[in-house]
Amino acid sequence: MDGTKKKIKYDNKMRDIKIEKLVLNLCTGESGDRLTKAAKVLEDLTDQKPVESKATYTIRSFGIKRNEKIAVHVTVRGEKADELLKRGLKVKEWELRKGNFANEGNFGFGIDEHIDLGLKYDPSTGIFGMDFYVVLARAGKRVGRRKVKTNRFGNFQKISKEEAKQWFIEKLGGSIL
């Protein structure tokens, strides 16, 4: 395969990387009133109803029991995901570490205070930190997941760690430490 064919192959619009989803996770470590307040923070931020997550096993030193609701998370897609990701990265000053990137081309980071995202501080709610996890995808990913006519999703279409880093630098204008 000569150089021009290879260049055309990489310039294909099916190779464009896009944000499939953004998952915002807010773990309080306890159930009750604090978890309800955390759910309210996520609902104010995303305009979606968050889902509660349960502990998988008991950790006595942390005071967590199995099946106790300890966290809330919400999955955001589309334009809202882009906007929230940019607000989160502004808090991190557009800098991520190389360890923030997974081998499958996804990346995540955390922030310490939700009020940095532009929400007003409410003394009755308090301050919560949260995790952002971004799942990147190329066109055609559904081929491997759909129920009818399922097929393999080729290695050429899968996103590597290096491609995700390159996308982060080029599209979002970030830097990697």
PDB file of C-alpha atoms in Angstrom:
ATOM      1  CA  MET A   1       0.000   0.000   0.000  1.00  0.00           C
ATOM      2  CA  ASP A   2       1.564   3.289  -1.064  1.00  0.00           C
ATOM      3  CA  GLY A   3       1.578   6.535   0.959  1.00  0.00           C
ATOM      4  CA  THR A   4      -1.439   8.184  -0.738  1.00  0.00           C
ATOM      5  CA  LYS A   5      -3.749   5.226  -0.117  1.00  0.00           C
ATOM      6  CA  LYS A   6      -2.674   5.091   3.528  1.00  0.00           C
ATOM      7  CA  LYS A   7      -3.296   8.851   3.922  1.00  0.00           C
ATOM      8  CA  ILE A   8      -6.773   8.493   2.393  1.00  0.00           C
ATOM      9  CA  LYS A   9      -7.490   5.613   4.759  1.00  0.00           C
ATOM     10  CA  TYR A  10      -6.620   7.750   7.808  1.00  0.00           C
ATOM     11  CA  ASP A  11      -8.557  10.792   6.525  1.00  0.00           C
ATOM     12  CA  ASN A  12     -11.800   8.826   6.294  1.00  0.00           C
ATOM     13  CA  LYS A  13     -14.680  10.494   8.175  1.00  0.00           C
ATOM     14  CA  MET A  14     -15.542   7.135   9.761  1.00  0.00           C
ATOM     15  CA  ARG A  15     -12.225   7.453  11.643  1.00  0.00           C
ATOM     16  CA  ASP A  16     -13.295  10.682  13.367  1.00  0.00           C
ATOM     17  CA  ILE A  17     -13.241  10.371  17.162  1.00  0.00           C
ATOM     18  CA  LYS A  18     -16.190  11.742  19.117  1.00  0.00           C
ATOM     19  CA  ILE A  19     -17.447  11.720  22.702  1.00  0.00           C
ATOM     20  CA  GLU A  20     -19.852   8.807  23.116  1.00  0.00           C
ATOM     21  CA  LYS A  21     -20.777   9.697  26.699  1.00  0.00           C
ATOM     22  CA  LEU A  22     -19.677  11.495  29.832  1.00  0.00           C
ATOM     23  CA  VAL A  23     -20.317   9.839  33.190  1.00  0.00           C
ATOM     24  CA  LEU A  24     -20.420  12.053  36.288  1.00  0.00           C
ATOM     25  CA  ASN A  25     -19.976  10.084  39.504  1.00  0.00           C
ATOM     26  CA  LEU A  26     -20.450  11.577  42.959  1.00  0.00           C
ATOM     27  CA  CYS A  27     -19.661   9.186  45.828  1.00  0.00           C
ATOM     28  CA  THR A  28     -20.624  10.279  49.341  1.00  0.00           C
ATOM     29  CA  GLY A  29     -19.666   7.044  51.109  1.00  0.00           C
ATOM     30  CA  GLU A  30     -22.914   7.035  53.088  1.00  0.00           C
ATOM     31  CA  SER A  31     -26.624   6.902  52.455  1.00  0.00           C
ATOM     32  CA  GLY A  32     -29.345   9.199  53.727  1.00  0.00           C
ATOM     33  CA  ASP A  33     -29.552  12.971  53.624  1.00  0.00           C
ATOM     34  CA  ARG A  34     -26.039  13.534  52.258  1.00  0.00           C
ATOM     35  CA  LEU A  35     -26.746  11.231  49.293  1.00  0.00           C
ATOM     36  CA  THR A  36     -29.998  13.077  48.578  1.00  0.00           C
ATOM     37  CA  LYS A  37     -28.131  16.393  48.538  1.00  0.00           C
ATOM     38  CA  ALA A  38     -25.526  14.916  46.186  1.00  0.00           C
ATOM     39  CA  ALA A  39     -28.315  13.778  43.844  1.00  0.00           C
ATOM     40  CA  LYS A  40     -29.721  17.314  43.899  1.00  0.00           C
ATOM     41  CA  VAL A  41     -26.309  18.736  42.909  1.00  0.00           C
ATOM     42  CA  LEU A  42     -26.052  16.360  39.927  1.00  0.00           C
ATOM     43  CA  GLU A  43     -29.635  17.113  38.888  1.00  0.00           C
ATOM     44  CA  ASP A  44     -28.971  20.876  38.992  1.00  0.00           C
ATOM     45  CA  LEU A  45     -25.819  20.389  36.921  1.00  0.00           C
ATOM     46  CA  THR A  46     -27.180  18.080  34.204  1.00  0.00           C
ATOM     47  CA  ASP A  47     -31.005  18.500  34.266  1.00  0.00           C
ATOM     48  CA  GLN A  48     -31.252  14.695  34.441  1.00  0.00           C
ATOM     49  CA  LYS A  49     -32.341  12.389  37.253  1.00  0.00           C
ATOM     50  CA  PRO A  50     -29.255  10.627  38.693  1.00  0.00           C
ATOM     51  CA  VAL A  51     -29.083   6.897  39.447  1.00  0.00           C
ATOM     52  CA  GLU A  52     -28.046   5.629  42.898  1.00  0.00           C
ATOM     53  CA  SER A  53     -25.215   3.086  43.179  1.00  0.00           C
ATOM     54  CA  LYS A  54     -24.881   0.461  45.907  1.00  0.00           C
ATOM     55  CA  ALA A  55     -21.799  -0.811  47.721  1.00  0.00           C
ATOM     56  CA  THR A  56     -20.708  -4.229  46.449  1.00  0.00           C
ATOM     57  CA  TYR A  57     -19.298  -5.401  49.785  1.00  0.00           C
ATOM     58  CA  THR A  58     -18.971  -4.353  53.428  1.00  0.00           C
ATOM     59  CA  ILE A  59     -15.976  -2.328  54.600  1.00  0.00           C
ATOM     60  CA  ARG A  60     -16.174  -2.027  58.371  1.00  0.00           C
ATOM     61  CA  SER A  61     -13.373   0.512  58.724  1.00  0.00           C
ATOM     62  CA  PHE A  62     -15.275   2.915  56.431  1.00  0.00           C
ATOM     63  CA  GLY A  63     -18.654   2.084  57.974  1.00  0.00           C
ATOM     64  CA  ILE A  64     -20.093   0.853  54.667  1.00  0.00           C
ATOM     65  CA  LYS A  65     -22.499  -2.094  54.510  1.00  0.00           C
ATOM     66  CA  ARG A  66     -23.161  -4.282  51.479  1.00  0.00           C
ATOM     67  CA  ASN A  67     -26.026  -3.041  49.234  1.00  0.00           C
ATOM     68  CA  GLU A  68     -26.092   0.324  51.014  1.00  0.00           C
ATOM     69  CA  LYS A  69     -26.599   3.226  48.612  1.00  0.00           C
ATOM     70  CA  ILE A  70     -23.355   5.222  48.689  1.00  0.00           C
ATOM     71  CA  ALA A  71     -23.100   7.091  45.372  1.00  0.00           C
ATOM     72  CA  VAL A  72     -25.052   8.744  42.574  1.00  0.00           C
ATOM     73  CA  HIS A  73     -24.086   8.969  38.921  1.00  0.00           C
ATOM     74  CA  VAL A  74     -25.512  10.307  35.690  1.00  0.00           C
ATOM     75  CA  THR A  75     -24.652   9.618  32.033  1.00  0.00           C
ATOM     76  CA  VAL A  76     -24.714  12.610  29.704  1.00  0.00           C
ATOM     77  CA  ARG A  77     -24.521  12.442  25.894  1.00  0.00           C
ATOM     78  CA  GLY A  78     -24.395  14.896  23.009  1.00  0.00           C
ATOM     79  CA  GLU A  79     -23.917  18.662  23.252  1.00  0.00           C
ATOM     80  CA  LYS A  80     -24.538  18.679  27.019  1.00  0.00           C
ATOM     81  CA  ALA A  81     -21.617  16.254  27.473  1.00  0.00           C
ATOM     82  CA  ASP A  82     -19.305  18.544  25.471  1.00  0.00           C
ATOM     83  CA  GLU A  83     -20.312  21.580  27.505  1.00  0.00           C
ATOM     84  CA  LEU A  84     -19.919  19.829  30.898  1.00  0.00           C
ATOM     85  CA  LEU A  85     -16.559  18.353  29.866  1.00  0.00           C
ATOM     86  CA  LYS A  86     -15.264  21.797  28.928  1.00  0.00           C
ATOM     87  CA  ARG A  87     -16.452  23.227  32.264  1.00  0.00           C
ATOM     88  CA  GLY A  88     -14.733  20.372  34.116  1.00  0.00           C
ATOM     89  CA  LEU A  89     -11.491  20.776  32.180  1.00  0.00           C
ATOM     90  CA  LYS A  90     -11.505  24.524  32.840  1.00  0.00           C
ATOM     91  CA  VAL A  91     -11.365  23.679  36.568  1.00  0.00           C
ATOM     92  CA  LYS A  92      -8.364  21.387  35.879  1.00  0.00           C
ATOM     93  CA  GLU A  93      -6.819  24.174  33.740  1.00  0.00           C
ATOM     94  CA  TRP A  94      -6.924  21.920  30.648  1.00  0.00           C
ATOM     95  CA  GLU A  95      -4.184  19.683  32.079  1.00  0.00           C
ATOM     96  CA  LEU A  96      -4.380  15.924  32.583  1.00  0.00           C
ATOM     97  CA  ARG A  97      -1.767  13.355  33.548  1.00  0.00           C
ATOM     98  CA  LYS A  98      -0.838  10.511  31.241  1.00  0.00           C
ATOM     99  CA  GLY A  99      -2.193   8.086  33.858  1.00  0.00           C
ATOM    100  CA  ASN A 100      -5.684   9.543  33.377  1.00  0.00           C
ATOM    101  CA  PHE A 101      -5.963   7.731  30.023  1.00  0.00           C
ATOM    102  CA  ALA A 102      -7.105   4.104  29.797  1.00  0.00           C
ATOM    103  CA  ASN A 103      -5.840   1.582  27.229  1.00  0.00           C
ATOM    104  CA  GLU A 104      -9.204   1.598  25.404  1.00  0.00           C
ATOM    105  CA  GLY A 105      -8.880   5.323  24.716  1.00  0.00           C
ATOM    106  CA  ASN A 106     -11.147   6.583  27.494  1.00  0.00           C
ATOM    107  CA  PHE A 107     -10.061   9.077  30.123  1.00  0.00           C
ATOM    108  CA  GLY A 108     -11.203  10.394  33.471  1.00  0.00           C
ATOM    109  CA  PHE A 109     -10.401  12.999  36.090  1.00  0.00           C
ATOM    110  CA  GLY A 110     -11.818  14.361  39.326  1.00  0.00           C
ATOM    111  CA  ILE A 111     -12.598  17.763  40.756  1.00  0.00           C
ATOM    112  CA  ASP A 112     -12.673  18.681  44.436  1.00  0.00           C
ATOM    113  CA  GLU A 113     -15.536  21.203  44.574  1.00  0.00           C
ATOM    114  CA  HIS A 114     -18.689  21.253  42.471  1.00  0.00           C
ATOM    115  CA  ILE A 115     -19.035  25.022  42.916  1.00  0.00           C
ATOM    116  CA  ASP A 116     -16.047  25.453  40.555  1.00  0.00           C
ATOM    117  CA  LEU A 117     -18.352  24.328  37.730  1.00  0.00           C
ATOM    118  CA  GLY A 118     -20.484  27.448  38.071  1.00  0.00           C
ATOM    119  CA  LEU A 119     -23.129  26.261  40.543  1.00  0.00           C
ATOM    120  CA  LYS A 120     -24.046  28.577  43.408  1.00  0.00           C
ATOM    121  CA  TYR A 121     -22.886  27.579  46.887  1.00  0.00           C
ATOM    122  CA  ASP A 122     -25.714  26.522  49.177  1.00  0.00           C
ATOM    123  CA  PRO A 123     -24.747  26.126  52.875  1.00  0.00           C
ATOM    124  CA  SER A 124     -27.459  23.517  53.458  1.00  0.00           C
ATOM    125  CA  THR A 125     -26.129  21.335  50.602  1.00  0.00           C
ATOM    126  CA  GLY A 126     -22.398  21.629  51.267  1.00  0.00           C
ATOM    127  CA  ILE A 127     -19.581  20.967  48.824  1.00  0.00           C
ATOM    128  CA  PHE A 128     -19.073  17.748  46.860  1.00  0.00           C
ATOM    129  CA  GLY A 129     -16.252  16.497  44.677  1.00  0.00           C
ATOM    130  CA  MET A 130     -17.007  14.429  41.609  1.00  0.00           C
ATOM    131  CA  ASP A 131     -15.430  12.207  38.969  1.00  0.00           C
ATOM    132  CA  PHE A 132     -15.685  12.823  35.227  1.00  0.00           C
ATOM    133  CA  TYR A 133     -15.236   9.804  32.941  1.00  0.00           C
ATOM    134  CA  VAL A 134     -15.247  10.310  29.171  1.00  0.00           C
ATOM    135  CA  VAL A 135     -15.884   7.424  26.763  1.00  0.00           C
ATOM    136  CA  LEU A 136     -14.593   8.098  23.252  1.00  0.00           C
ATOM    137  CA  ALA A 137     -15.858   6.235  20.175  1.00  0.00           C
ATOM    138  CA  ARG A 138     -15.583   6.060  16.428  1.00  0.00           C
ATOM    139  CA  ALA A 139     -18.438   5.520  14.012  1.00  0.00           C
ATOM    140  CA  GLY A 140     -19.514   1.881  13.714  1.00  0.00           C
ATOM    141  CA  LYS A 141     -19.078   0.886  17.356  1.00  0.00           C
ATOM    142  CA  ARG A 142     -22.693  -0.271  17.474  1.00  0.00           C
ATOM    143  CA  VAL A 143     -21.855  -3.099  15.048  1.00  0.00           C
ATOM    144  CA  GLY A 144     -20.361  -5.121  17.899  1.00  0.00           C
ATOM    145  CA  ARG A 145     -23.162  -4.346  20.373  1.00  0.00           C
ATOM    146  CA  ARG A 146     -26.404  -4.615  18.433  1.00  0.00           C
ATOM    147  CA  LYS A 147     -28.700  -7.630  18.812  1.00  0.00           C
ATOM    148  CA  VAL A 148     -29.359  -8.436  15.162  1.00  0.00           C
ATOM    149  CA  LYS A 149     -26.496  -8.929  12.664  1.00  0.00           C
ATOM    150  CA  THR A 150     -23.804  -8.524  15.320  1.00  0.00           C
ATOM    151  CA  ASN A 151     -20.288  -8.463  13.936  1.00  0.00           C
ATOM    152  CA  ARG A 152     -16.769  -7.809  15.163  1.00  0.00           C
ATOM    153  CA  PHE A 153     -15.649  -4.239  15.673  1.00  0.00           C
ATOM    154  CA  GLY A 154     -12.303  -4.080  13.871  1.00  0.00           C
ATOM    155  CA  ASN A 155      -9.029  -3.241  15.606  1.00  0.00           C
ATOM    156  CA  PHE A 156      -8.434  -0.455  13.100  1.00  0.00           C
ATOM    157  CA  GLN A 157     -11.564   1.317  14.400  1.00  0.00           C
ATOM    158  CA  LYS A 158     -10.725   0.870  18.090  1.00  0.00           C
ATOM    159  CA  ILE A 159      -9.206   3.870  19.847  1.00  0.00           C
ATOM    160  CA  SER A 160      -5.791   3.458  21.435  1.00  0.00           C
ATOM    161  CA  LYS A 161      -4.394   5.359  24.398  1.00  0.00           C
ATOM    162  CA  GLU A 162      -2.100   7.371  22.113  1.00  0.00           C
ATOM    163  CA  GLU A 163      -4.965   8.331  19.772  1.00  0.00           C
ATOM    164  CA  ALA A 164      -7.039   9.498  22.742  1.00  0.00           C
ATOM    165  CA  LYS A 165      -4.163  11.654  23.993  1.00  0.00           C
ATOM    166  CA  GLN A 166      -3.708  13.130  20.520  1.00  0.00           C
ATOM    167  CA  TRP A 167      -7.466  13.859  20.268  1.00  0.00           C
ATOM    168  CA  PHE A 168      -7.406  15.561  23.689  1.00  0.00           C
ATOM    169  CA  ILE A 169      -4.539  17.835  22.624  1.00  0.00           C
ATOM    170  CA  GLU A 170      -5.923  18.661  19.153  1.00  0.00           C
ATOM    171  CA  LYS A 171      -9.685  18.947  19.712  1.00  0.00           C
ATOM    172  CA  LEU A 172      -9.857  20.233  23.280  1.00  0.00           C
ATOM    173  CA  GLY A 173      -6.584  22.149  23.316  1.00  0.00           C
ATOM    174  CA  GLY A 174      -5.416  20.452  26.493  1.00  0.00           C
ATOM    175  CA  SER A 175      -1.969  19.457  27.658  1.00  0.00           C
ATOM    176  CA  ILE A 176      -0.702  16.194  29.132  1.00  0.00           C
ATOM    177  CA  LEU A 177       1.741  16.204  32.041  1.00  0.00           C
TER     178      LEU A 177
END
